[in-house]
Amino acid sequence: MEVARFWRTTGQRYRLTGEVCPNCGKPIFPPRDVCPVCTKEARTPFTFSGKGEVYSYSTIHVPPQGFERFAPYTVALVRLAEGPLVTAQLTDVDEAEVYIGMPVEMVTRVLREDGERGMLVYGYKFRPARPVRDDAPKSAAEPAHVSETVPDAPAEVGPSAAQVAMASATA
Amino acid sequence: MTLMRPVKPVGITGYGAYVPRYRLPGQAISDLWTGGNVAPPVNEKAVPGLDEDVATMSIEAARNAIARASYADPGFSPADLGAVWVGSESHPYAVKPTSTIVAEAIGATPYTQAADWQFACKAGTEAIQAAIGFVGSGMAAYALAIGMDAAQGRPGDALEYTAGAGGAAFVIGPAEHALVEIEGSVSYVTDTPDFWRRQYEKFPEHAGRFTGEPAYFHHITSSVTALLQAMNLSARDFAYAVFHQPNVKFPLKVGEELGFTREQLRPGLLVNEIGNTYAGSSVIGLTAILDIAQPGDRILLASFGSGAGSDAFCLRVKKTAPAKHVWTTREYVQRRTPIDYAQYARMKGNYKLN
Amino acid sequence: MRDVSIIGIGQTPVGEHWDKSLRELGFQALHAAMNDSGVERVDALYVGNMLSGELTGQEHLGALIADFAGLRGIEAIKVEAACGSGAAALRVGYMAVASGLHDIVACVGVEKMTDQQSDTVTSALATAADAEYEALQGLSFVSINALLMRRYMHEYGYKKEDFANFAITAHANAMNNPYAMFHTPITREQFATAKPIADPINLLDSSPIADGAACVILAPTAIAKEFTGKPVRVRAMAIATDTLAIHDRRDPLYLEGGAISAQKAYAMANVGPSDIDLFEVHDAFTIMSALSLEAAGFAPRGQGVRLAMEGEIGLNGRIPITTMGGLKARGHPVGATGMYQIVEVVEQLREEAGANQVKNARLGMAQNIGGSGATVVTTILERL
């Protein structure tokens, strides 16, 4: 179990905290302590917005060990809004929907687990971005299914249906 | 003293929901286990993706809540959260807090309280009540309370139809910055074992029809009646009401018994579309209401947790938050990808890979 | 600095050597090369290998193979630079002879991959990439190349089928290489419909997992003729590096390490791309062939694929590549691959390439790539 290895990078992986170069101002992710542009030391923390777009993508059909249960899954190079490219999985998306230039946003998800007994490793992935809306759709006054399917009085469809309804009251 | 009110007035300064994108139709479960002979109690339920659990879902709801809180109070920062509390009955670890994962991801660490709450389906509202006390006493400026679940139902069991996934997060803070003022709350608890899951068991057990009258109806009716009495209010004083929603019938029935109309209940009733989200069930209904409520609207929130108890809240809307950059609850509900039972079984980890 | 030449070569067939261990493969190639050169002892042994620790649970290959070959006592170390390990080992041997530290040096590239199931090998290969920021995100090594290929197609307007000739040419050339893994031609149709590995890369874009070992013996050019009538001179050699992760590159579609190492080698040899008679390219995936051709100056940026489409990479084309089958069809025993490339260039320069002989080959070049371009070794060999 590689506990310390994951623990020391939680800030990067959970919330995309990288660095910004105090010398030239370039935002850096993943953090690398030496600015790739001006090669000066860069250790000032900087948290990225998580917004970006797909630079390239690939769907993995033959996964490495530890990722079998996710296959097939899509990975991407994402160009962050602040500039850097980052390598990550896409999630909440169907392969056919993905295109180069697709706007995406960062989410924190399970990256892998060390079997049933080991620790869970969380980290950044990206999913299709929610469009920015001035006036997003509000909660519908009439939720789609309620008005159609809810009888006026609780109707017992049959003994087993009643059992279902009662039991699911729980929790 | 039945009614609980803090020394300092507090409110909800930010709220956020989360629902995973996958949906399993109840009919698929009925077809598989009963040959289609049982009418499903809900149309479909939300199912978490392979990379989702209560920690990841809580993080997203919390980020939405923080985004709204930052609008309500531009000076607010996640570092101001004096507590990060996650109520759930499906924490990813049996031992190790979910709340530290969430606190780390939203930037609330290290000077914060963090804890996981557990009381079946009312773990979220009890975290809210504790947060009211925390902020109302002056121990913290803000506190984050989350109700979230990725519920488990044994394959073929009645619970499998409704055991959904989702929930909501709330930033509790001073009333002067709040979107919603919390006017008062009541908690009503007895030892009523209608539903449980023993240590090391994967799926919960339930007491069949016993979960109805002595458990759900008795506790909610008691908490709400006490709250209305103490506040000197009646059902007519509320624009909306939301109850724990394990199925469609129960909240409608208990609402009717308490004098609420279908119209008051409908905006917060999501169970037919996302299933019973357990600790998230009543609170995500509240977020759907907050997305449409107007200043001045009064809202009744009543949870139910098996075991058993009910927390009832009287809320009053002060202002609304624009939805420009934040997912609304309705958007999450409408973001749906239907799956079949085989995909569902895979997502729930019911196939042994190694 | 002394001038260095190759005085002997040896190789095992590339394939699934179920009956041979890592040390046996290494020894077999070493033994063949020593026989070829006529030397009975070497002063030092440098072993290029990438995955022995991951796949065989065995590191410390220098001493292991030296001992197994009856060379106990000599200087021997393992050299690792991912898929560039083979040529990296040659580089160490070259430095040892050129510096005057040693006279006769053996450089072996060896890899034993088939002792493990393919999922283990997939994970092991991912160690060539950035473990923290690529592999941990669930990327396989293939998928990293797939990201490059997709972007390349997008930026330069190519279709997947445009890459077909890289694979087809490699398979055609392997037909006449007895050491190659595959002796089966492939068609455009097969290329288009092969099983996807990491979209858009499919099975026929990809070089196969294999076992194999290859070896060269180096000596100062001044005494090379004492051992062989056909010494091949190391005219130039250079290694350059780049970031492990492709997201850290200034431009992911430009193999900066490939360009730098090629430019240095050209400068050292005082030649240019037009002087090169054949180019053993690191065709781990079809996209890598295109990027390597561009980095080495055989095509402008975005035009590497065009060389394949226009048939310029064939044995009679403008720049023959993968003349003995390349990684694609000779096979890609990763840490041995760089040495196979060198052995094959030597075969061409000695005019021992049989039906695949490139006419009047005098200068041959090889580019061995570690990872997706983080280590690139360019070697220019010359017939004396």
PDB file of N, CA, C and O in Angstrom, chain C residues 12 26 65 67-69 77 103 105 111 128 152 173 181 195 226 254 258 266 280 295 357 359:
ATOM      1  N   THR C  12      19.198 -12.908 -31.369  1.00  0.00           N
ATOM      2  CA  THR C  12      18.317 -14.073 -31.324  1.00  0.00           C
ATOM      3  C   THR C  12      17.103 -13.730 -32.165  1.00  0.00           C
ATOM      4  O   THR C  12      16.807 -12.554 -32.388  1.00  0.00           O
ATOM      5  N   GLY C  26      20.199 -13.328 -23.380  1.00  0.00           N
ATOM      6  CA  GLY C  26      21.306 -12.370 -23.386  1.00  0.00           C
ATOM      7  C   GLY C  26      22.607 -13.040 -23.801  1.00  0.00           C
ATOM      8  O   GLY C  26      23.369 -12.515 -24.632  1.00  0.00           O
ATOM      9  N   ILE C  65      24.623 -11.571 -16.436  1.00  0.00           N
ATOM     10  CA  ILE C  65      24.908 -12.071 -17.781  1.00  0.00           C
ATOM     11  C   ILE C  65      26.408 -12.274 -17.972  1.00  0.00           C
ATOM     12  O   ILE C  65      26.835 -13.234 -18.627  1.00  0.00           O
ATOM     13  N   ASP C  67      28.466 -13.293 -15.722  1.00  0.00           N
ATOM     14  CA  ASP C  67      28.748 -14.588 -15.091  1.00  0.00           C
ATOM     15  C   ASP C  67      28.236 -15.735 -15.955  1.00  0.00           C
ATOM     16  O   ASP C  67      28.946 -16.709 -16.220  1.00  0.00           O
ATOM     17  N   PHE C  68      27.008 -15.616 -16.427  1.00  0.00           N
ATOM     18  CA  PHE C  68      26.389 -16.694 -17.197  1.00  0.00           C
ATOM     19  C   PHE C  68      27.169 -16.947 -18.484  1.00  0.00           C
ATOM     20  O   PHE C  68      27.207 -18.072 -18.987  1.00  0.00           O
ATOM     21  N   ALA C  69      27.816 -15.893 -19.005  1.00  0.00           N
ATOM     22  CA  ALA C  69      28.555 -16.026 -20.253  1.00  0.00           C
ATOM     23  C   ALA C  69      30.009 -16.433 -20.009  1.00  0.00           C
ATOM     24  O   ALA C  69      30.811 -16.450 -20.945  1.00  0.00           O
ATOM     25  N   ILE C  77      27.563  -3.597 -16.296  1.00  0.00           N
ATOM     26  CA  ILE C  77      26.442  -2.897 -15.663  1.00  0.00           C
ATOM     27  C   ILE C  77      25.241  -2.886 -16.596  1.00  0.00           C
ATOM     28  O   ILE C  77      25.363  -3.050 -17.806  1.00  0.00           O
ATOM     29  N   ASP C 103      39.155  -1.414 -24.509  1.00  0.00           N
ATOM     30  CA  ASP C 103      39.366  -1.652 -25.941  1.00  0.00           C
ATOM     31  C   ASP C 103      38.224  -2.454 -26.559  1.00  0.00           C
ATOM     32  O   ASP C 103      37.644  -2.063 -27.553  1.00  0.00           O
ATOM     33  N   VAL C 105      34.597  -4.049 -26.103  1.00  0.00           N
ATOM     34  CA  VAL C 105      33.407  -3.920 -25.256  1.00  0.00           C
ATOM     35  C   VAL C 105      32.224  -4.587 -25.937  1.00  0.00           C
ATOM     36  O   VAL C 105      32.023  -4.441 -27.148  1.00  0.00           O
ATOM     37  N   GLU C 111      15.495  -8.352 -23.571  1.00  0.00           N
ATOM     38  CA  GLU C 111      14.222  -8.216 -22.867  1.00  0.00           C
ATOM     39  C   GLU C 111      13.482  -9.550 -22.903  1.00  0.00           C
ATOM     40  O   GLU C 111      13.474 -10.248 -23.913  1.00  0.00           O
ATOM     41  N   ALA C 128       7.438   3.641 -18.373  1.00  0.00           N
ATOM     42  CA  ALA C 128       8.204   4.538 -19.250  1.00  0.00           C
ATOM     43  C   ALA C 128       7.622   5.942 -19.213  1.00  0.00           C
ATOM     44  O   ALA C 128       8.299   6.915 -19.521  1.00  0.00           O
ATOM     45  N   TYR C 152      -2.368  14.731 -33.858  1.00  0.00           N
ATOM     46  CA  TYR C 152      -1.648  14.865 -35.131  1.00  0.00           C
ATOM     47  C   TYR C 152      -2.639  14.830 -36.304  1.00  0.00           C
ATOM     48  O   TYR C 152      -2.583  15.666 -37.217  1.00  0.00           O
ATOM     49  N   ASN C 173       8.882  -6.030 -45.193  1.00  0.00           N
ATOM     50  CA  ASN C 173      10.328  -6.193 -45.023  1.00  0.00           C
ATOM     51  C   ASN C 173      10.671  -7.342 -44.079  1.00  0.00           C
ATOM     52  O   ASN C 173      11.702  -8.002 -44.236  1.00  0.00           O
ATOM     53  N   MET C 181       9.820 -11.441 -35.933  1.00  0.00           N
ATOM     54  CA  MET C 181       8.736 -12.142 -35.253  1.00  0.00           C
ATOM     55  C   MET C 181       7.628 -12.541 -36.228  1.00  0.00           C
ATOM     56  O   MET C 181       7.076 -13.625 -36.137  1.00  0.00           O
ATOM     57  N   LYS C 195      -8.230  -4.785 -34.228  1.00  0.00           N
ATOM     58  CA  LYS C 195      -8.809  -4.595 -32.892  1.00  0.00           C
ATOM     59  C   LYS C 195      -8.270  -3.313 -32.245  1.00  0.00           C
ATOM     60  O   LYS C 195      -7.057  -3.101 -32.199  1.00  0.00           O
ATOM     61  N   GLU C 226      41.690  -5.968 -37.507  1.00  0.00           N
ATOM     62  CA  GLU C 226      42.301  -7.196 -36.995  1.00  0.00           C
ATOM     63  C   GLU C 226      41.250  -8.264 -36.724  1.00  0.00           C
ATOM     64  O   GLU C 226      41.552  -9.447 -36.658  1.00  0.00           O
ATOM     65  N   TYR C 254       5.930  17.623 -31.327  1.00  0.00           N
ATOM     66  CA  TYR C 254       7.298  17.817 -31.790  1.00  0.00           C
ATOM     67  C   TYR C 254       8.229  17.059 -30.866  1.00  0.00           C
ATOM     68  O   TYR C 254       8.305  17.348 -29.676  1.00  0.00           O
ATOM     69  N   GLY C 258      14.199  14.103 -30.070  1.00  0.00           N
ATOM     70  CA  GLY C 258      14.587  13.497 -31.343  1.00  0.00           C
ATOM     71  C   GLY C 258      15.310  14.483 -32.227  1.00  0.00           C
ATOM     72  O   GLY C 258      16.308  14.152 -32.882  1.00  0.00           O
ATOM     73  N   TYR C 266      24.136  14.710 -36.593  1.00  0.00           N
ATOM     74  CA  TYR C 266      24.485  15.238 -37.914  1.00  0.00           C
ATOM     75  C   TYR C 266      25.725  16.127 -37.836  1.00  0.00           C
ATOM     76  O   TYR C 266      26.628  16.069 -38.667  1.00  0.00           O
ATOM     77  N   GLU C 280      16.689   3.424 -39.520  1.00  0.00           N
ATOM     78  CA  GLU C 280      15.907   2.529 -38.666  1.00  0.00           C
ATOM     79  C   GLU C 280      15.167   3.375 -37.645  1.00  0.00           C
ATOM     80  O   GLU C 280      15.755   3.934 -36.720  1.00  0.00           O
ATOM     81  N   ALA C 295      11.344  14.737 -36.737  1.00  0.00           N
ATOM     82  CA  ALA C 295      12.369  15.232 -35.811  1.00  0.00           C
ATOM     83  C   ALA C 295      13.765  15.078 -36.406  1.00  0.00           C
ATOM     84  O   ALA C 295      14.638  15.905 -36.192  1.00  0.00           O
ATOM     85  N   GLN C 357      18.340  -5.761 -49.109  1.00  0.00           N
ATOM     86  CA  GLN C 357      19.515  -4.910 -49.172  1.00  0.00           C
ATOM     87  C   GLN C 357      19.198  -3.562 -49.826  1.00  0.00           C
ATOM     88  O   GLN C 357      18.646  -3.499 -50.926  1.00  0.00           O
ATOM     89  N   LYS C 359      20.465  -0.575 -51.781  1.00  0.00           N
ATOM     90  CA  LYS C 359      21.587  -0.463 -52.722  1.00  0.00           C
ATOM     91  C   LYS C 359      22.572   0.625 -52.290  1.00  0.00           C
ATOM     92  O   LYS C 359      22.162   1.730 -51.931  1.00  0.00           O
TER      93      LYS C 359
END
